[in-house]
Short mmCIF file of C-alpha atoms in Angstrom, two decimals:
data_model
loop_
_atom_site.label_atom_id
_atom_site.label_comp_id
_atom_site.label_asym_id
_atom_site.label_seq_id
_atom_site.Cartn_x
_atom_site.Cartn_y
_atom_site.Cartn_z
CA MET J 4 1.35 -19.84 -14.19
CA LYS J 5 -1.51 -22.24 -13.57
CA ILE J 6 -3.88 -22.22 -10.60
CA ASP J 7 -5.70 -25.40 -9.62
CA VAL J 8 -8.53 -24.71 -7.16
CA ILE J 9 -8.38 -27.68 -4.82
CA GLY J 10 -11.13 -26.29 -2.61
CA SER J 11 -13.22 -23.14 -2.36
CA GLY J 12 -15.41 -23.76 0.66
CA SER J 13 -15.74 -22.27 4.11
CA ALA J 14 -14.79 -24.10 7.28
CA PHE J 15 -17.97 -26.16 7.62
CA SER J 16 -19.13 -26.29 4.01
CA LYS J 17 -21.31 -29.25 3.05
CA ARG J 18 -20.85 -28.68 -0.68
CA ASN J 19 -17.22 -27.67 -1.28
CA ASN J 20 -13.75 -28.74 -0.18
CA THR J 21 -12.04 -26.52 2.34
CA SER J 22 -10.17 -23.65 0.71
CA SER J 23 -6.86 -24.46 -0.97
CA ILE J 24 -5.11 -23.87 -4.28
CA ARG J 25 -2.19 -25.47 -6.10
CA ILE J 26 0.15 -23.27 -8.14
CA ILE J 27 2.21 -24.65 -11.03
CA ASP J 28 4.80 -22.53 -12.83
CA CYS J 29 6.28 -22.97 -16.31
CA GLN J 30 9.02 -25.23 -14.92
CA GLN J 31 6.47 -27.48 -13.17
CA ASN J 32 7.39 -26.23 -9.72
CA GLN J 33 4.36 -26.71 -7.49
CA TRP J 34 3.09 -25.10 -4.30
CA LEU J 35 0.07 -26.04 -2.23
CA ILE J 36 -1.49 -23.20 -0.26
CA ASP J 37 -3.32 -24.47 2.84
CA CYS J 38 -4.34 -28.05 3.54
CA GLY J 39 -7.65 -28.48 5.31
CA PRO J 40 -9.38 -31.80 6.06
CA THR J 41 -10.85 -32.44 2.59
CA VAL J 42 -7.77 -31.37 0.61
CA PRO J 43 -5.78 -34.65 0.69
CA ARG J 44 -8.57 -36.63 -0.98
CA ALA J 45 -8.93 -33.97 -3.67
CA ILE J 46 -5.19 -34.24 -4.33
CA TRP J 47 -5.38 -38.03 -4.57
CA GLN J 48 -8.32 -37.77 -6.97
CA ARG J 49 -6.12 -35.67 -9.27
CA ASN J 50 -3.41 -38.37 -9.29
CA ILE J 51 -0.80 -35.81 -8.30
CA GLY J 52 2.49 -37.63 -7.76
CA VAL J 53 3.83 -37.97 -4.24
CA ASN J 54 6.93 -35.97 -5.23
CA ASP J 55 5.21 -33.28 -7.28
CA ILE J 56 4.34 -30.70 -4.60
CA GLN J 57 7.53 -29.09 -3.35
CA VAL J 58 6.11 -26.53 -0.93
CA ILE J 59 3.13 -26.18 1.38
CA TYR J 60 2.38 -22.61 2.47
CA PHE J 61 0.05 -22.15 5.42
CA THR J 62 -1.74 -18.81 5.57
CA HIS J 63 -2.69 -19.77 9.14
CA ILE J 64 -3.50 -22.92 11.08
CA HIS J 65 -7.21 -22.91 11.77
CA PRO J 66 -8.26 -26.57 11.26
CA ASP J 67 -10.02 -25.89 7.94
CA HIS J 68 -6.69 -24.67 6.57
CA SER J 69 -4.26 -27.10 8.18
CA SER J 70 -5.72 -30.31 9.61
CA GLY J 71 -5.31 -32.26 6.36
CA LEU J 72 -1.52 -32.14 6.74
CA ALA J 73 -1.43 -35.35 8.80
CA ALA J 74 -3.31 -37.36 6.16
CA LEU J 75 -1.26 -35.94 3.30
CA ILE J 76 2.10 -36.63 4.97
CA ASN J 77 0.90 -40.12 5.89
CA GLN J 78 0.01 -40.85 2.27
CA TRP J 79 3.32 -39.49 0.99
CA LYS J 80 5.15 -41.65 3.53
CA SER J 81 3.09 -44.72 2.65
CA PHE J 82 3.82 -44.31 -1.06
CA ASN J 83 7.53 -43.64 -0.53
CA ARG J 84 8.01 -39.98 -1.29
CA THR J 85 11.72 -39.23 -1.74
CA GLU J 86 11.89 -35.50 -2.53
CA PRO J 87 12.28 -32.94 0.28
CA LEU J 88 9.30 -30.83 1.29
CA THR J 89 9.42 -27.20 2.41
CA ILE J 90 6.72 -25.93 4.76
CA PHE J 91 6.26 -22.19 5.14
CA CYS J 92 4.35 -21.08 8.23
CA GLN J 93 4.41 -18.40 10.88
CA ALA J 94 6.97 -19.17 13.58
CA GLU J 95 4.43 -19.16 16.40
CA GLN J 96 2.20 -21.58 14.45
CA GLN J 97 4.90 -24.12 13.65
CA GLN J 98 4.56 -26.40 16.66
CA PRO J 99 0.95 -27.54 16.01
CA LEU J 100 1.91 -28.34 12.42
CA LYS J 101 4.88 -30.38 13.62
CA ALA J 102 2.46 -32.28 15.87
CA LEU J 103 0.38 -33.14 12.81
CA VAL J 104 3.49 -34.49 11.08
CA GLU J 105 4.26 -36.58 14.18
CA LEU J 106 0.69 -37.92 14.10
CA ALA J 107 1.11 -38.83 10.43
CA VAL J 108 3.94 -41.28 11.17
CA TRP J 109 3.14 -42.39 14.76
CA PRO J 110 4.22 -44.72 16.34
CA GLU J 111 7.26 -44.27 14.12
CA THR J 112 9.26 -41.09 14.60
CA GLN J 113 10.85 -40.52 11.20
CA VAL J 114 9.47 -39.47 7.83
CA CYS J 115 11.10 -41.05 4.77
CA PHE J 116 11.80 -37.62 3.21
CA GLU J 117 13.26 -34.37 4.49
CA ILE J 118 10.98 -31.60 5.73
CA HIS J 119 12.41 -28.10 5.83
CA TRP J 120 10.54 -25.64 8.05
CA GLN J 121 10.68 -21.98 7.02
CA ASP J 122 9.28 -18.92 8.77
CA ILE J 123 7.15 -16.60 6.66
CA ALA J 124 8.88 -13.28 6.04
CA ASP J 125 7.31 -10.09 4.70
CA GLN J 126 9.29 -10.58 1.50
CA PHE J 127 11.41 -13.45 0.20
CA GLU J 128 12.51 -15.37 -2.89
CA TRP J 129 11.93 -19.01 -3.80
CA LYS J 130 13.64 -20.19 -6.99
CA HIS J 131 12.56 -17.53 -9.52
CA TRP J 132 9.44 -16.57 -7.52
CA HIS J 133 9.25 -13.23 -5.75
CA ILE J 134 6.94 -13.38 -2.74
CA ARG J 135 5.40 -10.76 -0.48
CA THR J 136 3.07 -11.35 2.45
CA ALA J 137 0.85 -9.29 4.75
CA ASN J 138 -1.63 -9.83 7.57
CA THR J 139 -5.36 -9.75 7.05
CA GLN J 140 -7.89 -9.03 9.81
CA HIS J 141 -8.71 -12.43 11.28
CA GLU J 142 -9.19 -14.23 14.59
CA MET J 143 -5.74 -15.76 14.15
CA ALA J 144 -2.74 -14.15 12.45
CA ASN J 145 -3.21 -14.90 8.75
CA LYS J 146 -0.65 -14.17 6.03
CA ALA J 147 -2.06 -13.24 2.64
CA ILE J 148 0.44 -13.86 -0.15
CA ARG J 149 1.44 -12.28 -3.46
CA ILE J 150 3.50 -14.40 -5.86
CA THR J 151 5.22 -13.07 -8.97
CA ALA J 152 6.62 -15.69 -11.35
CA ASP J 153 6.80 -16.19 -15.12
CA GLU J 154 5.77 -12.54 -15.63
CA LYS J 155 2.44 -13.16 -13.87
CA THR J 156 1.27 -12.12 -10.41
CA LEU J 157 -1.17 -13.91 -8.14
CA PHE J 158 -2.72 -12.78 -4.84
CA TYR J 159 -4.32 -15.18 -2.35
CA SER J 160 -5.83 -13.87 0.85
CA GLY J 161 -6.12 -17.01 2.94
CA ASP J 162 -8.76 -16.08 5.50
CA GLY J 163 -9.89 -12.77 6.89
CA ARG J 164 -11.07 -9.27 6.14
CA PRO J 165 -8.79 -7.14 3.93
CA THR J 166 -6.38 -4.70 5.57
CA ALA J 167 -4.50 -1.81 4.03
CA ALA J 168 -1.44 -4.06 3.89
CA SER J 169 -3.20 -6.96 2.17
CA GLN J 170 -4.93 -4.56 -0.22
CA SER J 171 -1.51 -3.23 -1.18
CA LEU J 172 -0.43 -6.78 -2.06
CA MET J 173 -3.37 -7.05 -4.44
CA LYS J 174 -2.43 -3.94 -6.42
CA ASP J 175 -2.48 -4.56 -10.20
CA VAL J 176 -2.23 -8.37 -9.94
CA ASP J 177 -3.22 -10.60 -12.85
CA MET J 178 -5.37 -12.78 -10.60
CA ALA J 179 -6.61 -12.33 -7.05
CA PHE J 180 -8.50 -14.65 -4.73
CA GLN J 181 -10.19 -12.94 -1.79
CA GLU J 182 -12.08 -14.66 1.01
CA CYS J 183 -15.70 -13.50 0.85
CA ALA J 184 -17.84 -15.20 3.45
CA SER J 185 -20.97 -13.11 3.11
CA PHE J 186 -23.25 -11.58 0.48
CA GLU J 187 -24.31 -8.91 2.97
CA ALA J 188 -21.90 -6.35 4.41
CA LEU J 189 -20.35 -7.45 7.70
CA SER J 190 -19.24 -5.22 10.54
CA ASN J 191 -15.86 -3.54 10.21
CA ASP J 192 -14.47 -5.61 13.09
CA SER J 193 -15.46 -8.89 11.43
CA SER J 194 -12.90 -11.62 10.74
CA HIS J 195 -14.30 -12.24 7.27
CA GLY J 196 -14.72 -10.49 3.95
CA ASP J 197 -17.99 -9.65 2.20
CA LEU J 198 -19.21 -8.88 -1.30
CA PRO J 199 -19.44 -5.07 -0.94
CA GLY J 200 -15.83 -5.03 0.28
CA CYS J 201 -14.71 -7.24 -2.60
CA GLU J 202 -16.38 -4.92 -5.11
CA ARG J 203 -14.40 -2.01 -3.66
CA LEU J 204 -11.20 -4.06 -3.72
CA LEU J 205 -11.60 -4.81 -7.41
CA VAL J 206 -11.88 -1.11 -8.19
CA ASP J 207 -9.28 0.17 -5.74
CA THR J 208 -6.55 -2.37 -6.50
CA GLY J 209 -6.84 -2.57 -10.27
CA ALA J 210 -6.70 -6.38 -10.12
CA LYS J 211 -7.41 -7.80 -13.57
CA ALA J 212 -9.60 -10.54 -12.14
CA LEU J 213 -10.94 -11.35 -8.68
CA GLY J 214 -12.19 -14.73 -7.58
CA ILE J 215 -14.20 -14.84 -4.36
CA TYR J 216 -14.13 -17.98 -2.24
CA HIS J 217 -14.51 -19.40 1.30
CA CYS J 218 -18.16 -18.33 1.06
CA PHE J 219 -20.77 -19.48 3.54
CA ASP J 220 -22.92 -22.14 1.83
CA GLU J 221 -26.10 -20.13 2.37
CA ALA J 222 -24.56 -17.09 0.64
CA ILE J 223 -23.48 -18.91 -2.53
CA PRO J 224 -26.75 -18.58 -4.54
CA SER J 225 -26.88 -14.81 -3.95
CA LEU J 226 -23.16 -14.41 -4.66
CA LEU J 227 -23.42 -16.43 -7.86
CA GLN J 228 -26.26 -14.23 -9.05
CA ALA J 229 -24.44 -11.03 -8.10
CA VAL J 230 -21.15 -11.74 -9.86
CA ARG J 231 -22.97 -12.11 -13.18
CA ASP J 232 -23.19 -8.32 -13.22
CA ILE J 233 -19.70 -7.54 -11.91
CA PRO J 234 -17.10 -7.54 -14.70
CA ASP J 235 -13.86 -9.37 -13.85
CA MET J 236 -15.24 -10.96 -10.68
CA PHE J 237 -16.16 -14.64 -10.44
CA LEU J 238 -17.18 -17.16 -7.83
CA SER J 239 -14.39 -19.69 -7.44
CA ARG J 240 -15.25 -23.37 -7.25
CA ASP J 241 -13.62 -26.71 -6.65
CA GLY J 242 -11.82 -28.12 -9.68
CA LEU J 243 -11.42 -24.82 -11.50
CA LEU J 244 -8.16 -24.74 -13.48
CA LEU J 245 -6.87 -21.37 -14.65
CA ASP J 246 -3.89 -20.84 -16.96
CA LEU J 247 -2.87 -17.20 -16.67
CA ASP J 248 -0.90 -17.42 -19.91
CA ASP J 249 -4.03 -18.30 -21.89
CA ILE J 250 -6.59 -16.03 -20.31
CA ASP J 251 -7.43 -12.80 -22.14
CA LEU J 252 -8.29 -10.77 -19.06
CA SER J 253 -9.49 -7.81 -21.08
CA HIS J 254 -12.41 -9.61 -22.73
CA HIS J 255 -14.61 -10.82 -19.89
CA ALA J 256 -13.02 -14.24 -19.86
CA PHE J 257 -14.85 -15.05 -16.64
CA ASP J 258 -18.40 -14.63 -17.86
CA SER J 259 -18.83 -18.39 -18.26
CA ILE J 260 -17.30 -19.02 -14.85
CA SER J 261 -19.60 -16.50 -13.22
CA ILE J 262 -22.73 -18.25 -14.43
CA GLY J 263 -21.48 -21.71 -13.57
CA GLN J 264 -20.62 -23.02 -17.02
CA GLY J 265 -17.44 -24.88 -17.84
CA GLY J 266 -14.56 -25.76 -15.57
CA LYS J 267 -11.42 -24.60 -17.34
CA VAL J 268 -10.25 -21.33 -18.82
#
């Protein structure tokens, strides 16, 4: 399983793309998780084919996680995508996403490829992937996701403070990504994660590696300094490509990532 970090930034970041990852399995099946305003350009810069991404999964539809859908669909239409696309989202959040698709093709009313809309369930299968989801603590219902495929397991929080349910999803995963807005501890009723909470998560869940992301720009220097001293935690960044089959998670493989050296593991 490979993880391509499309974006690692918070909603209004001036230095990073809005948070999103692409997942590629051993059969070249590809998912995109979240699609904020800067994500389409990052995808085009990678020369990803218009038919390559089969699924978009929306953790929630705050604009920094969803507003890029219109531009992406418009580009796929303009360059004659032919393969069907599946969009997973929460049922109550589907209509705004459908409006973005309508905007992408307006004044026309049809897309040149099929779009299949799927509600997010607590547990489901997709091809050979086993998927579980759970809510985090956020201003809007947000579905963290755990994906098991090719004998590897990935957790991605989307947005929001961890809950008991989302922490359970992170248990013993090979790789976890947890939203961590702040270096300082935030109040327990906050909608965002923080570094002290992420340190506890790493210990309590037994995750082999934890990448923190969606960090406020002003917190990044302190977070970058802090993760140097936290084994198996790293600060995610745009363009990072991780191959879980090649990473030796028992030998501090993320030291170079933590101090900002190199882009691929």
